[in-house]
Tab-separated table of N, CA and C in Angstrom:
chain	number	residue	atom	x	y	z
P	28	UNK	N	0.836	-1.179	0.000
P	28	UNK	CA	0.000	0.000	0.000
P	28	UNK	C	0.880	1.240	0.000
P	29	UNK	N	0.512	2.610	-0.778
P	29	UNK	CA	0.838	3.605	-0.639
P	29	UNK	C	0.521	4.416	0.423
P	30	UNK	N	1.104	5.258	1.083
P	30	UNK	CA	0.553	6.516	1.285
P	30	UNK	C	1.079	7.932	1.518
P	31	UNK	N	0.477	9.052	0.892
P	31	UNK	CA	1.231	10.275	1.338
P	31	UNK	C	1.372	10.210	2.384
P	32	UNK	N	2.677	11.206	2.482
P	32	UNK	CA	3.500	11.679	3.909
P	32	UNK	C	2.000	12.302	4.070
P	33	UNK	N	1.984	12.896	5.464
P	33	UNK	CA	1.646	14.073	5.955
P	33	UNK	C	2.205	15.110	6.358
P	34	UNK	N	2.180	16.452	6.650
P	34	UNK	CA	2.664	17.715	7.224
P	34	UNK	C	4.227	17.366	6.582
P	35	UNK	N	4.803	16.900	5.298
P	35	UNK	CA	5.611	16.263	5.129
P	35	UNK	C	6.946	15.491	6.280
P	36	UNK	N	6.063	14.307	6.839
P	36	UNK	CA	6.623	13.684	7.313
P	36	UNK	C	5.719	11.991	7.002
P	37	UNK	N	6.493	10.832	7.356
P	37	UNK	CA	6.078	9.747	6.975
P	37	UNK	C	5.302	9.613	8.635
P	38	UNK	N	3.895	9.390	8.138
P	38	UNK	CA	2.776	9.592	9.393
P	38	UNK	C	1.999	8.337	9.035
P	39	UNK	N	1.809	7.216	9.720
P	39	UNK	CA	0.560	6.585	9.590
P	39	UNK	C	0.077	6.322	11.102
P	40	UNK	N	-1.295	5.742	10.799
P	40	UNK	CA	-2.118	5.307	11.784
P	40	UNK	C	-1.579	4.566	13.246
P	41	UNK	N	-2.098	4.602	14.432
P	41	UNK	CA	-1.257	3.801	15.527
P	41	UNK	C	-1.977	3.518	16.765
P	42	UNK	N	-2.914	2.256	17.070
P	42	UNK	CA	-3.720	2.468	18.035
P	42	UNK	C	-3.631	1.421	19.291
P	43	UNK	N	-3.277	2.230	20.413
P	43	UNK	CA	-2.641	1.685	21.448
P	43	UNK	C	-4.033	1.254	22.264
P	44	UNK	N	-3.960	-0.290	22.735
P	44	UNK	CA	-5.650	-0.433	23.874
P	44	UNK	C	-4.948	-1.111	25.001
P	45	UNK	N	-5.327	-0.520	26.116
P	45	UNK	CA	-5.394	-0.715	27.070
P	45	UNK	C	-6.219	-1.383	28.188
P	46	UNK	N	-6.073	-1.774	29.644
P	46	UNK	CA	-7.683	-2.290	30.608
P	46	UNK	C	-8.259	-1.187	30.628
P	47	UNK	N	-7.893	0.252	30.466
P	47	UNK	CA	-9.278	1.113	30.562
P	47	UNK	C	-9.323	2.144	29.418
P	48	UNK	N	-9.291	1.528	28.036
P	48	UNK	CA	-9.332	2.201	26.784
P	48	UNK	C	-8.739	2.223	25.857
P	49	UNK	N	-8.431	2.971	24.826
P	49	UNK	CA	-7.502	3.016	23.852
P	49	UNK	C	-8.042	4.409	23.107
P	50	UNK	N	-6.457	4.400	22.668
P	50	UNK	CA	-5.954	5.983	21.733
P	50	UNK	C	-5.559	5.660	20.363
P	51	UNK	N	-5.678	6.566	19.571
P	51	UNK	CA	-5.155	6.715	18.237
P	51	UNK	C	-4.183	7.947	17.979
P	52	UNK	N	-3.024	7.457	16.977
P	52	UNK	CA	-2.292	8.479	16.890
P	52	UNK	C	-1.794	8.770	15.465
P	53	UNK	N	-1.414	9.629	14.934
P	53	UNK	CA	-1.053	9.717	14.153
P	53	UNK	C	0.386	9.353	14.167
P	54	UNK	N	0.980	8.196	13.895
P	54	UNK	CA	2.646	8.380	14.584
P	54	UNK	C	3.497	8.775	13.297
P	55	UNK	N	4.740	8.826	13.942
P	55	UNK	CA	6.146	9.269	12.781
P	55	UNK	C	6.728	7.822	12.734
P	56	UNK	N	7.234	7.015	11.439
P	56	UNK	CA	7.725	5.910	11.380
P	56	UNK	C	9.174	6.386	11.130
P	57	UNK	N	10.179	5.801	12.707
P	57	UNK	CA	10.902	6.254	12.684
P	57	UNK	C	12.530	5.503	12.431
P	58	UNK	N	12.423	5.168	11.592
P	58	UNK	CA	13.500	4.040	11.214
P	58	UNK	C	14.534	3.667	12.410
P	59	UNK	N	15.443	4.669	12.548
P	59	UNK	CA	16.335	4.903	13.614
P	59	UNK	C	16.160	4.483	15.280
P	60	UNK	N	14.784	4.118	15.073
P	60	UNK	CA	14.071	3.939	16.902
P	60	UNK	C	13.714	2.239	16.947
P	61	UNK	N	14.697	1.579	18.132
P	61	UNK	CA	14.410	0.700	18.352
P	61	UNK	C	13.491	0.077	18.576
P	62	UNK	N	12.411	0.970	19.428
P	62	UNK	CA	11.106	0.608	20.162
P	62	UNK	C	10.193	1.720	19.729
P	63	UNK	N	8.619	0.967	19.883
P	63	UNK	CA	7.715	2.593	19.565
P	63	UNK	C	7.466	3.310	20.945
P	64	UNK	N	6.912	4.578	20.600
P	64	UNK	CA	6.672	5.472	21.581
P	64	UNK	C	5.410	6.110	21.805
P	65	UNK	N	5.241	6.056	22.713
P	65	UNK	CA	3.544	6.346	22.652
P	65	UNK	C	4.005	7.389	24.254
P	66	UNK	N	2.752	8.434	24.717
P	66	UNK	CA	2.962	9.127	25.847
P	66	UNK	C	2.712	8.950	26.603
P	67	UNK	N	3.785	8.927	27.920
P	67	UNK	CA	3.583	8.511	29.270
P	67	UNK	C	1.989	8.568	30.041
P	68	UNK	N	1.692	9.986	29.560
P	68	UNK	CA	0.485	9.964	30.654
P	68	UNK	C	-0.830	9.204	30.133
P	69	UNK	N	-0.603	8.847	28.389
P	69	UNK	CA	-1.338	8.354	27.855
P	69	UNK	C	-1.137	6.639	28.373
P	70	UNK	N	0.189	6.107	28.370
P	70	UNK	CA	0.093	5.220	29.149
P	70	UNK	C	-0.460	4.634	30.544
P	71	UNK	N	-0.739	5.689	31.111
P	71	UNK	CA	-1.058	5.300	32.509
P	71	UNK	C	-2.631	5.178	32.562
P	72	UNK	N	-2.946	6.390	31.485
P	72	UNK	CA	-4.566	6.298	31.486
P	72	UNK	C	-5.035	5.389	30.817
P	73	UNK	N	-4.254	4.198	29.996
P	73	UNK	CA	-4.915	3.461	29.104
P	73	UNK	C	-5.021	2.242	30.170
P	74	UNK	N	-4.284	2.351	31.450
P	74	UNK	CA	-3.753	1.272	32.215
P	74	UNK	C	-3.156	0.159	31.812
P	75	UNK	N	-1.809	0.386	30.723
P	75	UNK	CA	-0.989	-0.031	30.233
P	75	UNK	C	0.133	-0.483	31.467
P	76	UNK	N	0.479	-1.774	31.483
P	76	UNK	CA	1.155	-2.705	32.715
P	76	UNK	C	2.868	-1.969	32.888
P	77	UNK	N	2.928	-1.298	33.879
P	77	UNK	CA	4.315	-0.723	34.119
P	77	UNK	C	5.255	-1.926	33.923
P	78	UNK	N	6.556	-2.030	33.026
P	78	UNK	CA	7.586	-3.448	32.923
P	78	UNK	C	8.594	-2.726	33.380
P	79	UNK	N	9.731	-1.767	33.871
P	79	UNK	CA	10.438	-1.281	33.927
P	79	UNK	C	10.858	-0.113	33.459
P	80	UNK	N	12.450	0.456	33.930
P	80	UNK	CA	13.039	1.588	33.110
P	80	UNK	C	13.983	0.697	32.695
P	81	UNK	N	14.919	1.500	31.154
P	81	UNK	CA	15.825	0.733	30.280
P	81	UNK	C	16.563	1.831	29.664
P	82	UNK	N	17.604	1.724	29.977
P	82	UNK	CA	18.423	2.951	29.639
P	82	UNK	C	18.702	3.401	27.896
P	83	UNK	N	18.470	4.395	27.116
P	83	UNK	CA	18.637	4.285	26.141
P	83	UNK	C	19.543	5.334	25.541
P	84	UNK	N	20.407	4.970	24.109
P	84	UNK	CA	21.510	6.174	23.633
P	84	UNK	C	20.917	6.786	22.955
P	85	UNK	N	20.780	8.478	23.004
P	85	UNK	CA	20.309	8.997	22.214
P	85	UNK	C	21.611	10.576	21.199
P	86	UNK	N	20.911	10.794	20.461
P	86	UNK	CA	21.858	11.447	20.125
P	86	UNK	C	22.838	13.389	20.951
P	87	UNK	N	21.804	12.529	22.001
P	87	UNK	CA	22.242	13.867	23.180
P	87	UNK	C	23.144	13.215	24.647
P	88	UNK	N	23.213	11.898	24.362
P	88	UNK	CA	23.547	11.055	25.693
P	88	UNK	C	22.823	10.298	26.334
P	89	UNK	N	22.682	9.461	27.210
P	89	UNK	CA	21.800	8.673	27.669
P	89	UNK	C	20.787	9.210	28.554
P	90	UNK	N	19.758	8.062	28.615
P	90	UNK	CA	18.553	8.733	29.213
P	90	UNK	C	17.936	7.467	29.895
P	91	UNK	N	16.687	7.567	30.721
P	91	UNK	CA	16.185	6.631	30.818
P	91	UNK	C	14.801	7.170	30.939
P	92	UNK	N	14.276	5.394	30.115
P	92	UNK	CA	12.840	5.712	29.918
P	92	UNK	C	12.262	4.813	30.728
P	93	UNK	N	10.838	4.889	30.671
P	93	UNK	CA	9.801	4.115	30.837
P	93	UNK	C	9.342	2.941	30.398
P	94	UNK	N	9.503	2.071	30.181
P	94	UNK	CA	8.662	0.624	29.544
P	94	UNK	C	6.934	0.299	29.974
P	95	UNK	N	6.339	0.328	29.245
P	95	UNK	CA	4.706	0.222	29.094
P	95	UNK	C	5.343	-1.424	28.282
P	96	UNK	N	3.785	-2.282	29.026
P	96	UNK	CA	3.138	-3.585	28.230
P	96	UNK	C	1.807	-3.243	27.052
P	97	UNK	N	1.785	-2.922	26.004
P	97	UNK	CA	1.025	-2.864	25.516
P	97	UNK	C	0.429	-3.683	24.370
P	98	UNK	N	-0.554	-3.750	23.859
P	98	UNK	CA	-1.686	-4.263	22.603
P	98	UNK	C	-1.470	-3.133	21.420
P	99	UNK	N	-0.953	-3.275	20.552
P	99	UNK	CA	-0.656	-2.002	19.395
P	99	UNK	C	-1.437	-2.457	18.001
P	100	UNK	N	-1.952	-1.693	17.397
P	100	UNK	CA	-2.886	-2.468	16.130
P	100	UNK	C	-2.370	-1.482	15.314
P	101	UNK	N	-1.476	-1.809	13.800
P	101	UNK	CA	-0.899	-1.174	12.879
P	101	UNK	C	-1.236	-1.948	11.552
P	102	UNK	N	-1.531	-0.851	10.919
P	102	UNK	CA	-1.782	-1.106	9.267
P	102	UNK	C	-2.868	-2.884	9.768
P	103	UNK	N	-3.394	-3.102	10.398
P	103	UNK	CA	-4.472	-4.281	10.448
P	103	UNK	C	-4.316	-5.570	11.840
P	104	UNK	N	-2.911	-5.157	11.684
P	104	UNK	CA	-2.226	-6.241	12.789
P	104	UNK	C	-2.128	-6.019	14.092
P	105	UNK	N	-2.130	-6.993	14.751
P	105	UNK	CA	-1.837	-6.640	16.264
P	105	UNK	C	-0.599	-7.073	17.014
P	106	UNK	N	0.124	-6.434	17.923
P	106	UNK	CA	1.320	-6.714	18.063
P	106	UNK	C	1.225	-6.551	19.936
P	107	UNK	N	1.687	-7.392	20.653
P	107	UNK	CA	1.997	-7.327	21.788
P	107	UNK	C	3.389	-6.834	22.581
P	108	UNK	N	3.766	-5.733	22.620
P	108	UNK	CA	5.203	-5.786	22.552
P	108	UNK	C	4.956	-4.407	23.996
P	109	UNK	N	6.487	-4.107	24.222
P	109	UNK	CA	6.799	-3.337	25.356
P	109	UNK	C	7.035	-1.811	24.349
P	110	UNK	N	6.287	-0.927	25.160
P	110	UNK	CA	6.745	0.485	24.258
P	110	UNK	C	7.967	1.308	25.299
P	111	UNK	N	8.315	2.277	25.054
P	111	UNK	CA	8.621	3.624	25.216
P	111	UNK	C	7.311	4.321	25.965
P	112	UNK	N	7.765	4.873	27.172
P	112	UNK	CA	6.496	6.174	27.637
P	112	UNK	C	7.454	7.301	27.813
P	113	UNK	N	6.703	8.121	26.847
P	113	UNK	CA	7.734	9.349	27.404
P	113	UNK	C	6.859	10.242	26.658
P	114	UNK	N	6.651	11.397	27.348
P	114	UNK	CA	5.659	13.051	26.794
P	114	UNK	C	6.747	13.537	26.259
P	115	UNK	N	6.269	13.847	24.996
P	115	UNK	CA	7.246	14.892	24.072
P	115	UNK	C	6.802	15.786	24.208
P	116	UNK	N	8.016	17.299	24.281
P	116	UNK	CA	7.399	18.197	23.987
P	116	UNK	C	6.348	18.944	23.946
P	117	UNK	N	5.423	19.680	23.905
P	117	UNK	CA	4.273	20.286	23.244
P	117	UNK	C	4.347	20.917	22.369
P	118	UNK	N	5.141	21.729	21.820
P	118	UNK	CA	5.954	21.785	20.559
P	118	UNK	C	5.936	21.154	19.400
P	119	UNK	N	6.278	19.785	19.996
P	119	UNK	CA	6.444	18.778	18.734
P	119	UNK	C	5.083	18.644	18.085
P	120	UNK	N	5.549	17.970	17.030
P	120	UNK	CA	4.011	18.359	15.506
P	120	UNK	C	3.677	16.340	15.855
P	121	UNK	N	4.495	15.299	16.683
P	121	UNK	CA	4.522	14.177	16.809
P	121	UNK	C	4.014	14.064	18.271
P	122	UNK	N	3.559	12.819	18.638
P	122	UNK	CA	2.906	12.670	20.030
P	122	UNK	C	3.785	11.045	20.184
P	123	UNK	N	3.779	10.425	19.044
P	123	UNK	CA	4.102	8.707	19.114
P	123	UNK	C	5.057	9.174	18.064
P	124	UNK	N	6.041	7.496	18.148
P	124	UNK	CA	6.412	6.964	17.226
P	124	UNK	C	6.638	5.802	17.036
P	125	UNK	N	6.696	5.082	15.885
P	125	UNK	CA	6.487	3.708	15.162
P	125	UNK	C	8.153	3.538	15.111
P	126	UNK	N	8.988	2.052	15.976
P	126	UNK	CA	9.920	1.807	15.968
P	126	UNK	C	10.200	0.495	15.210
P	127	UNK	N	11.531	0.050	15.182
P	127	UNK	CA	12.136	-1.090	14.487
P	127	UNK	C	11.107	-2.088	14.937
P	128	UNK	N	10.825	-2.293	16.228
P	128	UNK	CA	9.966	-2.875	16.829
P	128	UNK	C	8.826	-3.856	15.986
P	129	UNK	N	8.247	-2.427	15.364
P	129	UNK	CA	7.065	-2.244	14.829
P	129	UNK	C	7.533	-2.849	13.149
P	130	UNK	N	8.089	-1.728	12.532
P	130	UNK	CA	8.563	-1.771	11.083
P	130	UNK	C	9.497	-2.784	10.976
P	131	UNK	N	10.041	-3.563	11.223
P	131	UNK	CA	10.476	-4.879	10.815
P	131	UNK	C	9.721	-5.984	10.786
P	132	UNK	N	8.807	-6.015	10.610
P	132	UNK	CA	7.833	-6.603	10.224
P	132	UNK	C	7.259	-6.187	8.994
P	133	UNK	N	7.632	-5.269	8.262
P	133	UNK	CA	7.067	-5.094	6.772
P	133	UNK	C	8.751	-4.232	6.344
P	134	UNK	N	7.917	-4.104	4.905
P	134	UNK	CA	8.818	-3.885	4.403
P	134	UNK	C	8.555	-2.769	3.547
P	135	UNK	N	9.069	-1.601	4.050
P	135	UNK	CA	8.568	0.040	3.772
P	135	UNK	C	9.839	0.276	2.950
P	136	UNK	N	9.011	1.659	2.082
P	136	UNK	CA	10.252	2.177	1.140
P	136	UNK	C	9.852	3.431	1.157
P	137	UNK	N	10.609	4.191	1.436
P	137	UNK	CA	10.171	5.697	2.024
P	137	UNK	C	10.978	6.342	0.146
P	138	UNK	N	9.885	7.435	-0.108
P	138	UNK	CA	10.050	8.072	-1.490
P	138	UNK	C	9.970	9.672	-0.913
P	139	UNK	N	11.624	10.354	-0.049
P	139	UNK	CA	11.310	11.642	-0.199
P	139	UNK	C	10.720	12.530	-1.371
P	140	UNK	N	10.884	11.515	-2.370
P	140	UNK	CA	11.200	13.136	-3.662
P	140	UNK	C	9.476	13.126	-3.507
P	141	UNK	N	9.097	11.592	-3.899
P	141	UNK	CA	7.240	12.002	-3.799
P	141	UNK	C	6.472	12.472	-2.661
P	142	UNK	N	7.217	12.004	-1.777
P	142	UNK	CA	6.512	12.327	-0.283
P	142	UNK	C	5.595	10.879	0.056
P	143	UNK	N	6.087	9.676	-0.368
P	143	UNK	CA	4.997	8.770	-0.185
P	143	UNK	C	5.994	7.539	0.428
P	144	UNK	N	4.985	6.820	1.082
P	144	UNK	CA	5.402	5.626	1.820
P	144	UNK	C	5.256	4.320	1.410
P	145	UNK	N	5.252	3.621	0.744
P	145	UNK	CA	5.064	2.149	0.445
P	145	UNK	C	5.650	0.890	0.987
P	146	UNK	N	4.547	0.796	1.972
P	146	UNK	CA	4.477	-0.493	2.813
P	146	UNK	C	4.090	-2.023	2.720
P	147	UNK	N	4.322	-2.789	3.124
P	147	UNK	CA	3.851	-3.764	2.356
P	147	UNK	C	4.255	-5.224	3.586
C-alpha cells in the first residue's frame, strides 16, 4: 500500500488499547528507533502494565525511559510488545512513534522526492 506523507513527514495510523481504553495516533515511522513510543500519561490512562526503566543512547547522551506492556494495532495487525512512555514536547508536531519494533515486520520504502510511503 501507498501513502502520502503528511505535514511532510512519513505519518501513519497507531492504536494503542489498554484495561481502561484506547488511543489513536497519528505516529512518525521512525526508522532509527528501536522501540515505539507512545505518551507517558497516555500510558497510565490506558492502564498499560508498568515493565520497567531501560536505559537508552540517544543522540544527546543517555537517558532513561519508561517501559509500558502494551496491545498495538498497525496497518491491520496486532502486536503485543513493550513500548517507550515518554511526553514529548508540546511543541512537537509528533505525540508517538512507530519503531524497528514495529517496522520490521514489513517492508517500507520511504520516497522523499514524492513524499509517499510504500508499505507492504
Amino acid at each position: 500500500m501507498k501513502v502520502a506523507y503528511k505535514n511532510d513527514m512519513p505519518i501513519l495510523k497507531l492504536k494503542v488499547k489498554g484495561s481502561k481504553g484506547q488511543s489513536e495516533y497519528d505516529a512518525y515511522l521512525d526508522t532509527g528507533a528501536g522501540r515505539t513510543l507512545i505518551p507517558e500519561k497516555d500510558a497510565k490512562k490506558l492502564g498499560l502494565p508498568y515493565a520497567g526503566d531501560t536505559t537508552v543512547i540517544t543522540g544527546s547522551g543517555k537517558d532513561i525511559i519508561r517501559l509500558y506492556r502494551a496491545q498495538i494495532e498497525f496497518l491491520g495487525k496486532e502486536f503485543h510488545i513493550l513500548v517507550f512512555g515518554r511526553d514529548l514536547p508540546k511543541q512537537a508536531q509528533i505525540k508517538a512513534m512507530i519503531g524497528r519494533d514495529i517496522l520490521d515486520k514489513y517492508k517500507a520504502c520511504f520516497d522523499g522526492v514524492r513524499k509517499e510511503i510504500e508499505i507492504t
